[in-house]
Amino acid sequence: MSELKSVNVAVSPLEKFREYLATKGQRLTPERKAIVEEVFSEHEHFDAEQLVQRLTQNRGNRRVSRSTVYRTLTAMEEAGMLRKVARQDDRDVYEHDYGYPRHDHLICRETGKLIEFQCPELESILAKVAAEHGFLMEGHRLEVYGRSAEACRPRVRKHSKLERI
Amino acid sequence: MSELKSVNVAVSPLEKFREYLATKGQRLTPERKAIVEEVFSEHEHFDAEQLVQRLTQNRGNRRVSRSTVYRTLTAMEEAGMLRKVARQDDRDVYEHDYGYPRHDHLICRETGKLIEFQCPELESILAKVAAEHGFLMEGHRLEVYGRSAEACRPRVRKHSKLERI
DNA sequence: TTAGCTGCAAAGCCTTTGCAATTTA
DNA sequence: TAAATTGCAAAGGCTTTGCAGCTAA
């Protein structure tokens, strides 16, 4: 789906999370384990609701509560494993921030699809701008809005939000 | 406050809004007029709550209801006069998108301050990236996170959120 | 007269949180 | 045993919406 190369990481996401929790005297419970595994089982962007759905489907009656999902997402963000990349339909959208290279997104206004891209020049330009303002850059978030190639082809039937449900 | 030059526009914000409303068979009411004037009376970023406050203070008992403020902000956004630039404290933050040049922001994580900057190179780079993906770019949103110069000076006393109220 | 508008209160929604029961080191 | 964790339900907080009354062309 994506053209971006993955990055070599020392330890698995699960191990990384365990280490983070350990530094705070916290535990890697079965619920947290299930969440980390589900989140890193594929590299798609997702929001809390979608994750709850996936967990419900894949774990049957051993599901994880919504509260725990929210709490764990926050923890994973603090652990540097996830980051919020956008807001869609009033929900925070997350993506992996571990074992994956830095990138930004083209967002199709029609289909809502996120297309990832990498642009090294961007970083250097931002570094320059930040320096000019005496600003210490720690990160950025860039969303480019428009229409993807497929959304521009009129013959392809568009699906409304309702139909997609 | 900002170093950016303003841009010549054909008509005033009020007139522009009136025209937009006309195309939809809608009216420029006293409430909408008050909102447009208040919004364009200064070029600071703001959220709905702050705008309600300003309207309440500056218009006394002739205030505008929160509903109307929200509804009008949405209309002004559709009219191309405002745009959402960020989310702070769970609120949508707006800025002028009319009579003002395109720019992006450095956002201080410590003080929450937004610093505007203009970077023409950015546009061309994004255009190139979009073209490579067959993407029709319509706009973008870029937020650079970090610490502003003043937040990095330890001698200046930091103000907590509570103290700022 | 009729379509548009406002303000109020209520509803919606995502997200957070208090708390009692449960788990685990 | 003590501290951490979970799930539920309720609360929070921003934003939207139904509706009755009002306004203006």
Short mmCIF file of C-alpha atoms (C1' of nucleotides) in Angstrom, two decimals:
data_model
loop_
_atom_site.label_atom_id
_atom_site.label_comp_id
_atom_site.label_asym_id
_atom_site.label_seq_id
_atom_site.Cartn_x
_atom_site.Cartn_y
_atom_site.Cartn_z
CA MET A 1 0.00 0.00 0.00
CA SER A 2 2.75 2.41 0.92
CA GLU A 3 6.02 2.92 -0.88
CA LEU A 4 7.87 3.91 2.24
CA LYS A 5 10.52 1.60 3.57
CA SER A 6 10.25 0.43 7.11
CA VAL A 7 13.00 1.22 9.55
CA ASN A 8 15.07 -1.18 11.55
CA VAL A 9 14.22 -1.04 15.21
CA ALA A 10 16.00 -2.64 18.09
CA VAL A 11 12.99 -4.18 19.82
CA SER A 12 9.41 -5.07 18.97
CA PRO A 13 6.61 -2.61 19.70
CA LEU A 14 5.45 -4.82 22.51
CA GLU A 15 8.88 -4.86 24.10
CA LYS A 16 9.24 -1.12 23.66
CA PHE A 17 5.95 -0.55 25.38
CA ARG A 18 6.85 -2.89 28.20
CA GLU A 19 10.04 -0.93 28.75
CA TYR A 20 8.19 2.35 28.77
CA LEU A 21 5.69 1.04 31.30
CA ALA A 22 8.49 -0.32 33.44
CA THR A 23 10.04 3.12 33.74
CA LYS A 24 6.79 4.30 35.26
CA GLY A 25 6.22 1.30 37.46
CA GLN A 26 3.36 0.10 35.34
CA ARG A 27 2.43 -3.28 33.92
CA LEU A 28 1.93 -4.79 30.53
CA THR A 29 -1.49 -6.31 31.12
CA PRO A 30 -3.32 -8.65 28.73
CA GLU A 31 -5.52 -5.75 27.66
CA ARG A 32 -2.58 -3.51 26.86
CA LYS A 33 -0.87 -6.34 25.08
CA ALA A 34 -3.92 -6.97 22.93
CA ILE A 35 -4.12 -3.28 22.02
CA VAL A 36 -0.47 -2.99 21.04
CA GLU A 37 -0.67 -6.15 18.95
CA GLU A 38 -3.81 -5.05 17.22
CA VAL A 39 -2.47 -1.56 16.53
CA PHE A 40 0.77 -2.86 15.06
CA SER A 41 -0.82 -5.73 13.14
CA GLU A 42 -1.26 -3.36 10.24
CA HIS A 43 0.00 0.03 9.26
CA GLU A 44 -3.25 1.80 8.57
CA HIS A 45 -4.35 5.01 10.21
CA PHE A 46 -7.11 4.55 12.71
CA ASP A 47 -9.19 6.24 15.37
CA ALA A 48 -10.27 4.99 18.77
CA GLU A 49 -13.62 3.77 17.54
CA GLN A 50 -12.13 1.69 14.74
CA LEU A 51 -9.67 0.16 17.15
CA VAL A 52 -12.45 -0.81 19.52
CA GLN A 53 -14.22 -2.49 16.62
CA ARG A 54 -11.15 -4.42 15.57
CA LEU A 55 -10.52 -5.57 19.10
CA THR A 56 -14.12 -6.65 19.51
CA GLN A 57 -14.09 -8.67 16.31
CA ASN A 58 -10.72 -10.29 16.83
CA ARG A 59 -11.02 -11.13 20.49
CA GLY A 60 -14.65 -12.16 20.81
CA ASN A 61 -15.83 -12.06 24.38
CA ARG A 62 -12.39 -11.13 25.66
CA ARG A 63 -12.85 -7.61 24.44
CA VAL A 64 -11.24 -4.47 25.82
CA SER A 65 -13.29 -1.60 27.19
CA ARG A 66 -13.40 1.75 25.52
CA SER A 67 -11.86 3.41 28.57
CA THR A 68 -8.86 1.14 28.47
CA VAL A 69 -8.43 1.75 24.77
CA TYR A 70 -8.35 5.50 25.29
CA ARG A 71 -6.05 5.22 28.25
CA THR A 72 -3.68 2.93 26.40
CA LEU A 73 -3.61 5.08 23.29
CA THR A 74 -2.53 8.00 25.42
CA ALA A 75 0.16 5.90 27.04
CA MET A 76 1.44 4.69 23.68
CA GLU A 77 1.60 8.24 22.49
CA GLU A 78 3.67 9.19 25.51
CA ALA A 79 5.86 6.18 24.85
CA GLY A 80 6.62 7.56 21.40
CA MET A 81 4.93 4.71 19.59
CA LEU A 82 1.91 6.54 18.22
CA ARG A 83 1.10 10.04 17.20
CA LYS A 84 -2.02 11.91 16.24
CA VAL A 85 -1.86 12.87 12.58
CA ALA A 86 -5.20 14.44 11.88
CA ARG A 87 -8.75 14.87 12.96
CA GLN A 88 -11.46 13.32 10.86
CA ASP A 89 -15.15 13.33 11.64
CA ASP A 90 -14.38 14.91 15.01
CA ARG A 91 -12.13 12.07 15.97
CA ASP A 92 -8.40 11.95 16.61
CA VAL A 93 -6.63 9.85 14.00
CA TYR A 94 -3.51 7.96 15.01
CA GLU A 95 -0.64 6.38 13.15
CA HIS A 96 2.46 4.43 14.04
CA ASP A 97 5.40 6.49 15.20
CA TYR A 98 7.75 3.59 15.75
CA GLY A 99 9.52 1.36 13.27
CA TYR A 100 8.38 3.63 10.49
CA PRO A 101 10.03 6.59 8.80
CA ARG A 102 8.88 10.16 9.25
CA HIS A 103 6.49 11.33 6.60
CA ASP A 104 3.56 13.62 5.90
CA HIS A 105 0.19 13.24 4.21
CA LEU A 106 -1.85 14.17 1.20
CA ILE A 107 -5.48 14.07 2.27
CA CYS A 108 -8.22 13.59 -0.29
CA ARG A 109 -11.21 15.76 0.49
CA GLU A 110 -13.45 13.47 -1.48
CA THR A 111 -12.54 10.03 -0.26
CA GLY A 112 -10.83 10.96 2.99
CA LYS A 113 -7.92 8.77 1.98
CA LEU A 114 -4.49 9.55 3.40
CA ILE A 115 -1.51 9.24 1.09
CA GLU A 116 1.88 9.21 2.74
CA PHE A 117 4.93 10.88 1.32
CA GLN A 118 8.46 11.59 2.39
CA CYS A 119 10.24 14.81 1.60
CA PRO A 120 13.69 15.39 3.09
CA GLU A 121 13.88 18.92 1.67
CA LEU A 122 10.96 19.82 3.87
CA GLU A 123 12.84 19.14 7.07
CA SER A 124 15.76 21.32 6.08
CA ILE A 125 13.51 24.18 5.05
CA LEU A 126 11.62 24.02 8.31
CA ALA A 127 14.86 23.92 10.24
CA LYS A 128 15.92 27.09 8.48
CA VAL A 129 12.62 28.87 9.17
CA ALA A 130 12.69 27.83 12.82
CA ALA A 131 16.25 29.07 13.20
CA GLU A 132 15.29 32.45 11.76
CA HIS A 133 12.73 32.85 14.51
CA GLY A 134 14.91 31.54 17.31
CA PHE A 135 12.48 28.67 17.54
CA LEU A 136 13.51 25.25 18.79
CA MET A 137 11.76 22.83 16.45
CA GLU A 138 10.66 19.54 17.96
CA GLY A 139 8.32 18.26 15.30
CA HIS A 140 5.71 19.18 12.78
CA ARG A 141 2.43 18.21 11.27
CA LEU A 142 1.71 18.80 7.63
CA GLU A 143 -1.51 17.98 5.84
CA VAL A 144 -1.91 18.75 2.17
CA TYR A 145 -5.54 18.95 1.11
CA GLY A 146 -6.94 18.33 -2.34
CA ARG A 147 -8.20 15.55 -4.52
CA SER A 148 -6.48 12.27 -5.18
CA ALA A 149 -6.03 10.95 -8.71
CA GLU A 150 -8.86 8.45 -8.39
CA ALA A 151 -11.27 11.00 -6.98
CA CYS A 152 -10.67 13.13 -10.07
CA ARG A 153 -11.84 10.43 -12.43
CA PRO A 154 -15.52 11.17 -13.00
CA ARG A 155 -16.41 7.69 -14.24
CA VAL A 156 -15.67 6.03 -10.94
CA ARG A 157 -18.82 6.14 -8.87
CA LYS A 158 -18.43 8.12 -5.70
CA HIS A 159 -19.56 6.56 -2.46
CA SER A 160 -21.38 8.75 0.00
CA LYS A 161 -20.57 8.59 3.68
CA LEU A 162 -23.81 6.73 4.34
CA GLU A 163 -23.14 4.07 1.72
CA ARG A 164 -19.76 3.40 3.20
CA ILE A 165 -21.20 2.33 6.53
CA MET B 1 2.67 41.98 16.01
CA SER B 2 3.17 40.19 12.75
CA GLU B 3 5.78 41.00 10.14
CA LEU B 4 3.60 39.88 7.28
CA LYS B 5 2.33 42.45 4.87
CA SER B 6 -1.37 42.68 4.29
CA VAL B 7 -2.79 42.08 0.85
CA ASN B 8 -4.89 44.38 -1.26
CA VAL B 9 -8.42 43.11 -1.59
CA ALA B 10 -11.16 44.37 -3.81
CA VAL B 11 -13.90 44.63 -1.21
CA SER B 12 -14.18 44.76 2.56
CA PRO B 13 -14.76 41.59 4.55
CA LEU B 14 -18.29 42.74 5.23
CA GLU B 15 -19.00 43.22 1.54
CA LYS B 16 -17.41 39.93 0.69
CA PHE B 17 -19.62 38.17 3.21
CA ARG B 18 -22.70 39.94 1.94
CA GLU B 19 -21.92 38.72 -1.55
CA TYR B 20 -21.41 35.18 -0.37
CA LEU B 21 -24.69 35.21 1.50
CA ALA B 22 -26.46 36.66 -1.53
CA THR B 23 -25.36 33.72 -3.66
CA LYS B 24 -27.17 31.46 -1.23
CA GLY B 25 -30.23 33.63 -0.82
CA GLN B 26 -29.25 34.57 2.70
CA ARG B 27 -29.12 37.87 4.53
CA LEU B 28 -26.53 39.98 6.26
CA THR B 29 -28.29 40.40 9.59
CA PRO B 30 -27.18 42.72 12.39
CA GLU B 31 -25.85 39.72 14.27
CA ARG B 32 -23.78 38.51 11.34
CA LYS B 33 -22.55 42.03 10.72
CA ALA B 34 -21.42 42.36 14.32
CA ILE B 35 -19.56 39.08 14.13
CA VAL B 36 -17.73 39.93 10.91
CA GLU B 37 -16.75 43.34 12.24
CA GLU B 38 -15.53 41.93 15.52
CA VAL B 39 -13.58 39.15 13.83
CA PHE B 40 -11.84 41.52 11.44
CA SER B 41 -11.25 44.26 13.98
CA GLU B 42 -7.96 42.59 14.80
CA HIS B 43 -5.79 39.96 13.30
CA GLU B 44 -5.33 37.63 16.24
CA HIS B 45 -6.18 33.97 16.25
CA PHE B 46 -9.26 33.14 18.22
CA ASP B 47 -11.72 30.43 19.13
CA ALA B 48 -15.49 30.53 19.41
CA GLU B 49 -15.45 31.15 23.14
CA GLN B 50 -13.13 34.13 22.88
CA LEU B 51 -15.25 35.61 20.15
CA VAL B 52 -18.37 35.30 22.27
CA GLN B 53 -16.55 37.12 25.06
CA ARG B 54 -15.46 39.94 22.79
CA LEU B 55 -18.94 40.34 21.42
CA THR B 56 -20.44 40.38 24.86
CA GLN B 57 -18.04 43.05 26.10
CA ASN B 58 -18.24 45.26 23.05
CA ARG B 59 -21.95 45.13 22.46
CA GLY B 60 -23.37 45.13 25.94
CA ASN B 61 -26.92 43.87 26.06
CA ARG B 62 -27.05 43.55 22.28
CA ARG B 63 -25.00 40.40 22.43
CA VAL B 64 -25.04 37.53 19.97
CA SER B 65 -25.93 34.02 21.02
CA ARG B 66 -23.42 31.24 21.00
CA SER B 67 -25.43 29.32 18.40
CA THR B 68 -25.32 32.22 16.00
CA VAL B 69 -21.61 32.62 16.53
CA TYR B 70 -20.99 28.99 15.67
CA ARG B 71 -23.30 29.12 12.69
CA THR B 72 -21.72 32.30 11.38
CA LEU B 73 -18.17 31.04 11.82
CA THR B 74 -19.06 28.05 9.69
CA ALA B 75 -20.58 30.30 7.06
CA MET B 76 -17.53 32.56 7.02
CA GLU B 77 -15.34 29.54 6.60
CA GLU B 78 -17.40 28.44 3.62
CA ALA B 79 -17.18 31.96 2.27
CA GLY B 80 -13.40 31.65 2.29
CA MET B 81 -12.92 34.35 4.91
CA LEU B 82 -11.79 32.21 7.80
CA ARG B 83 -10.02 28.95 8.25
CA LYS B 84 -9.29 26.64 11.12
CA VAL B 85 -5.58 26.62 11.84
CA ALA B 86 -5.23 24.46 14.89
CA ARG B 87 -6.91 22.94 17.85
CA GLN B 88 -6.01 24.20 21.29
CA ASP B 89 -7.54 23.08 24.55
CA ASP B 90 -10.07 21.04 22.59
CA ARG B 91 -11.27 24.06 20.70
CA ASP B 92 -11.06 24.95 17.03
CA VAL B 93 -8.83 27.97 16.46
CA TYR B 94 -9.63 30.29 13.57
CA GLU B 95 -7.70 32.91 11.69
CA HIS B 96 -8.40 35.30 8.85
CA ASP B 97 -8.23 33.82 5.39
CA TYR B 98 -9.03 37.02 3.55
CA GLY B 99 -7.01 40.16 3.05
CA TYR B 100 -4.02 38.41 4.47
CA PRO B 101 -1.19 36.48 2.85
CA ARG B 102 -0.87 32.72 3.07
CA HIS B 103 1.37 31.59 5.84
CA ASP B 104 2.02 28.81 8.32
CA HIS B 105 2.73 28.62 12.04
CA LEU B 106 5.33 27.83 14.61
CA ILE B 107 3.49 26.71 17.72
CA CYS B 108 5.13 26.98 21.11
CA ARG B 109 4.32 23.98 23.25
CA GLU B 110 5.05 25.94 26.39
CA THR B 111 3.15 29.17 25.90
CA GLY B 112 0.76 28.08 23.17
CA LYS B 113 1.76 31.12 21.17
CA LEU B 114 1.39 31.01 17.39
CA ILE B 115 4.17 32.59 15.31
CA GLU B 116 3.37 33.18 11.67
CA PHE B 117 5.86 32.72 8.88
CA GLN B 118 5.84 32.77 5.13
CA CYS B 119 7.86 30.39 3.02
CA PRO B 120 7.45 30.45 -0.75
CA GLU B 121 9.79 27.49 -1.22
CA LEU B 122 7.33 25.40 0.71
CA GLU B 123 4.58 25.92 -1.82
CA SER B 124 6.73 24.87 -4.72
CA ILE B 125 7.97 21.78 -2.92
CA LEU B 126 4.44 20.75 -2.05
CA ALA B 127 3.34 21.34 -5.62
CA LYS B 128 6.08 19.01 -6.77
CA VAL B 129 5.18 16.31 -4.28
CA ALA B 130 1.50 16.54 -5.17
CA ALA B 131 2.27 16.28 -8.87
CA GLU B 132 4.32 13.15 -8.27
CA HIS B 133 1.26 11.50 -6.75
CA GLY B 134 -1.21 12.77 -9.33
CA PHE B 135 -2.75 14.74 -6.49
CA LEU B 136 -4.61 17.98 -7.09
CA MET B 137 -3.46 20.24 -4.27
CA GLU B 138 -6.01 22.73 -2.99
CA GLY B 139 -4.39 23.83 0.22
CA HIS B 140 -2.39 22.73 3.19
CA ARG B 141 -1.99 23.07 6.89
CA LEU B 142 1.41 23.07 8.51
CA GLU B 143 2.12 23.34 12.19
CA VAL B 144 5.68 23.30 13.47
CA TYR B 145 5.91 22.36 17.13
CA GLY B 146 8.62 23.30 19.53
CA ARG B 147 9.63 26.04 21.93
CA SER B 148 9.75 29.70 21.16
CA ALA B 149 12.77 31.82 22.02
CA GLU B 150 11.14 33.36 25.07
CA ALA B 151 9.98 30.02 26.43
CA CYS B 152 13.57 28.84 26.35
CA ARG B 153 14.77 31.59 28.65
CA PRO B 154 14.59 30.13 32.15
CA ARG B 155 14.61 33.50 33.95
CA VAL B 156 11.25 34.56 32.57
CA ARG B 157 8.59 33.21 34.88
CA LYS B 158 6.20 30.84 33.21
CA HIS B 159 2.50 31.39 33.60
CA SER B 160 0.32 28.40 34.22
CA LYS B 161 -3.00 27.98 32.49
CA LEU B 162 -4.83 28.90 35.67
CA GLU B 163 -2.92 32.10 36.21
CA ARG B 164 -3.73 33.25 32.71
CA ILE B 165 -7.48 33.22 33.32
"C1'" DT C 1 -46.91 35.76 3.32
"C1'" DT C 2 -43.10 33.18 3.33
"C1'" DA C 3 -38.45 32.06 3.69
"C1'" DG C 4 -34.72 33.09 6.54
"C1'" DC C 5 -32.82 34.01 11.34
"C1'" DT C 6 -32.09 34.08 16.30
"C1'" DG C 7 -31.83 32.34 20.96
"C1'" DC C 8 -32.70 28.92 24.09
"C1'" DA C 9 -32.42 24.54 25.70
"C1'" DA C 10 -31.51 20.03 24.71
"C1'" DA C 11 -29.11 16.77 22.35
"C1'" DG C 12 -24.81 14.72 20.22
"C1'" DC C 13 -20.30 13.08 20.33
"C1'" DC C 14 -15.83 12.13 21.49
"C1'" DT C 15 -13.08 11.71 25.44
"C1'" DT C 16 -12.08 11.69 30.33
"C1'" DT C 17 -12.79 10.30 35.04
"C1'" DG C 18 -14.67 8.52 39.71
"C1'" DC C 19 -15.12 4.30 41.77
"C1'" DA C 20 -15.71 -0.46 43.21
"C1'" DA C 21 -14.13 -4.83 42.02
"C1'" DT C 22 -10.26 -7.44 40.35
"C1'" DT C 23 -5.65 -8.59 39.24
"C1'" DT C 24 -0.80 -9.05 39.86
"C1'" DA C 25 3.86 -8.45 41.53
"C1'" DT D 1 -0.84 -6.96 50.86
"C1'" DA D 2 -0.50 -2.92 48.40
"C1'" DA D 3 -0.41 -0.66 44.24
"C1'" DA D 4 -1.94 -0.91 39.62
"C1'" DT D 5 -5.73 -1.83 36.33
"C1'" DT D 6 -10.17 -2.59 34.35
"C1'" DG D 7 -15.00 -1.73 33.09
"C1'" DC D 8 -18.99 0.68 33.81
"C1'" DA D 9 -21.51 4.58 34.13
"C1'" DA D 10 -21.50 9.28 34.59
"C1'" DA D 11 -19.52 13.49 33.79
"C1'" DG D 12 -17.13 17.00 30.81
"C1'" DG D 13 -16.69 20.16 27.19
"C1'" DC D 14 -17.17 21.75 22.59
"C1'" DT D 15 -20.39 22.00 18.90
"C1'" DT D 16 -24.73 21.13 16.62
"C1'" DT D 17 -29.65 21.11 16.20
"C1'" DG D 18 -34.91 21.22 16.95
"C1'" DC D 19 -38.12 24.54 17.55
"C1'" DA D 20 -40.99 28.53 18.59
"C1'" DG D 21 -41.05 33.22 17.95
"C1'" DC D 22 -39.32 37.01 15.26
"C1'" DT D 23 -37.80 39.64 11.17
"C1'" DA D 24 -37.54 41.28 6.76
"C1'" DA D 25 -38.29 41.23 1.57
#
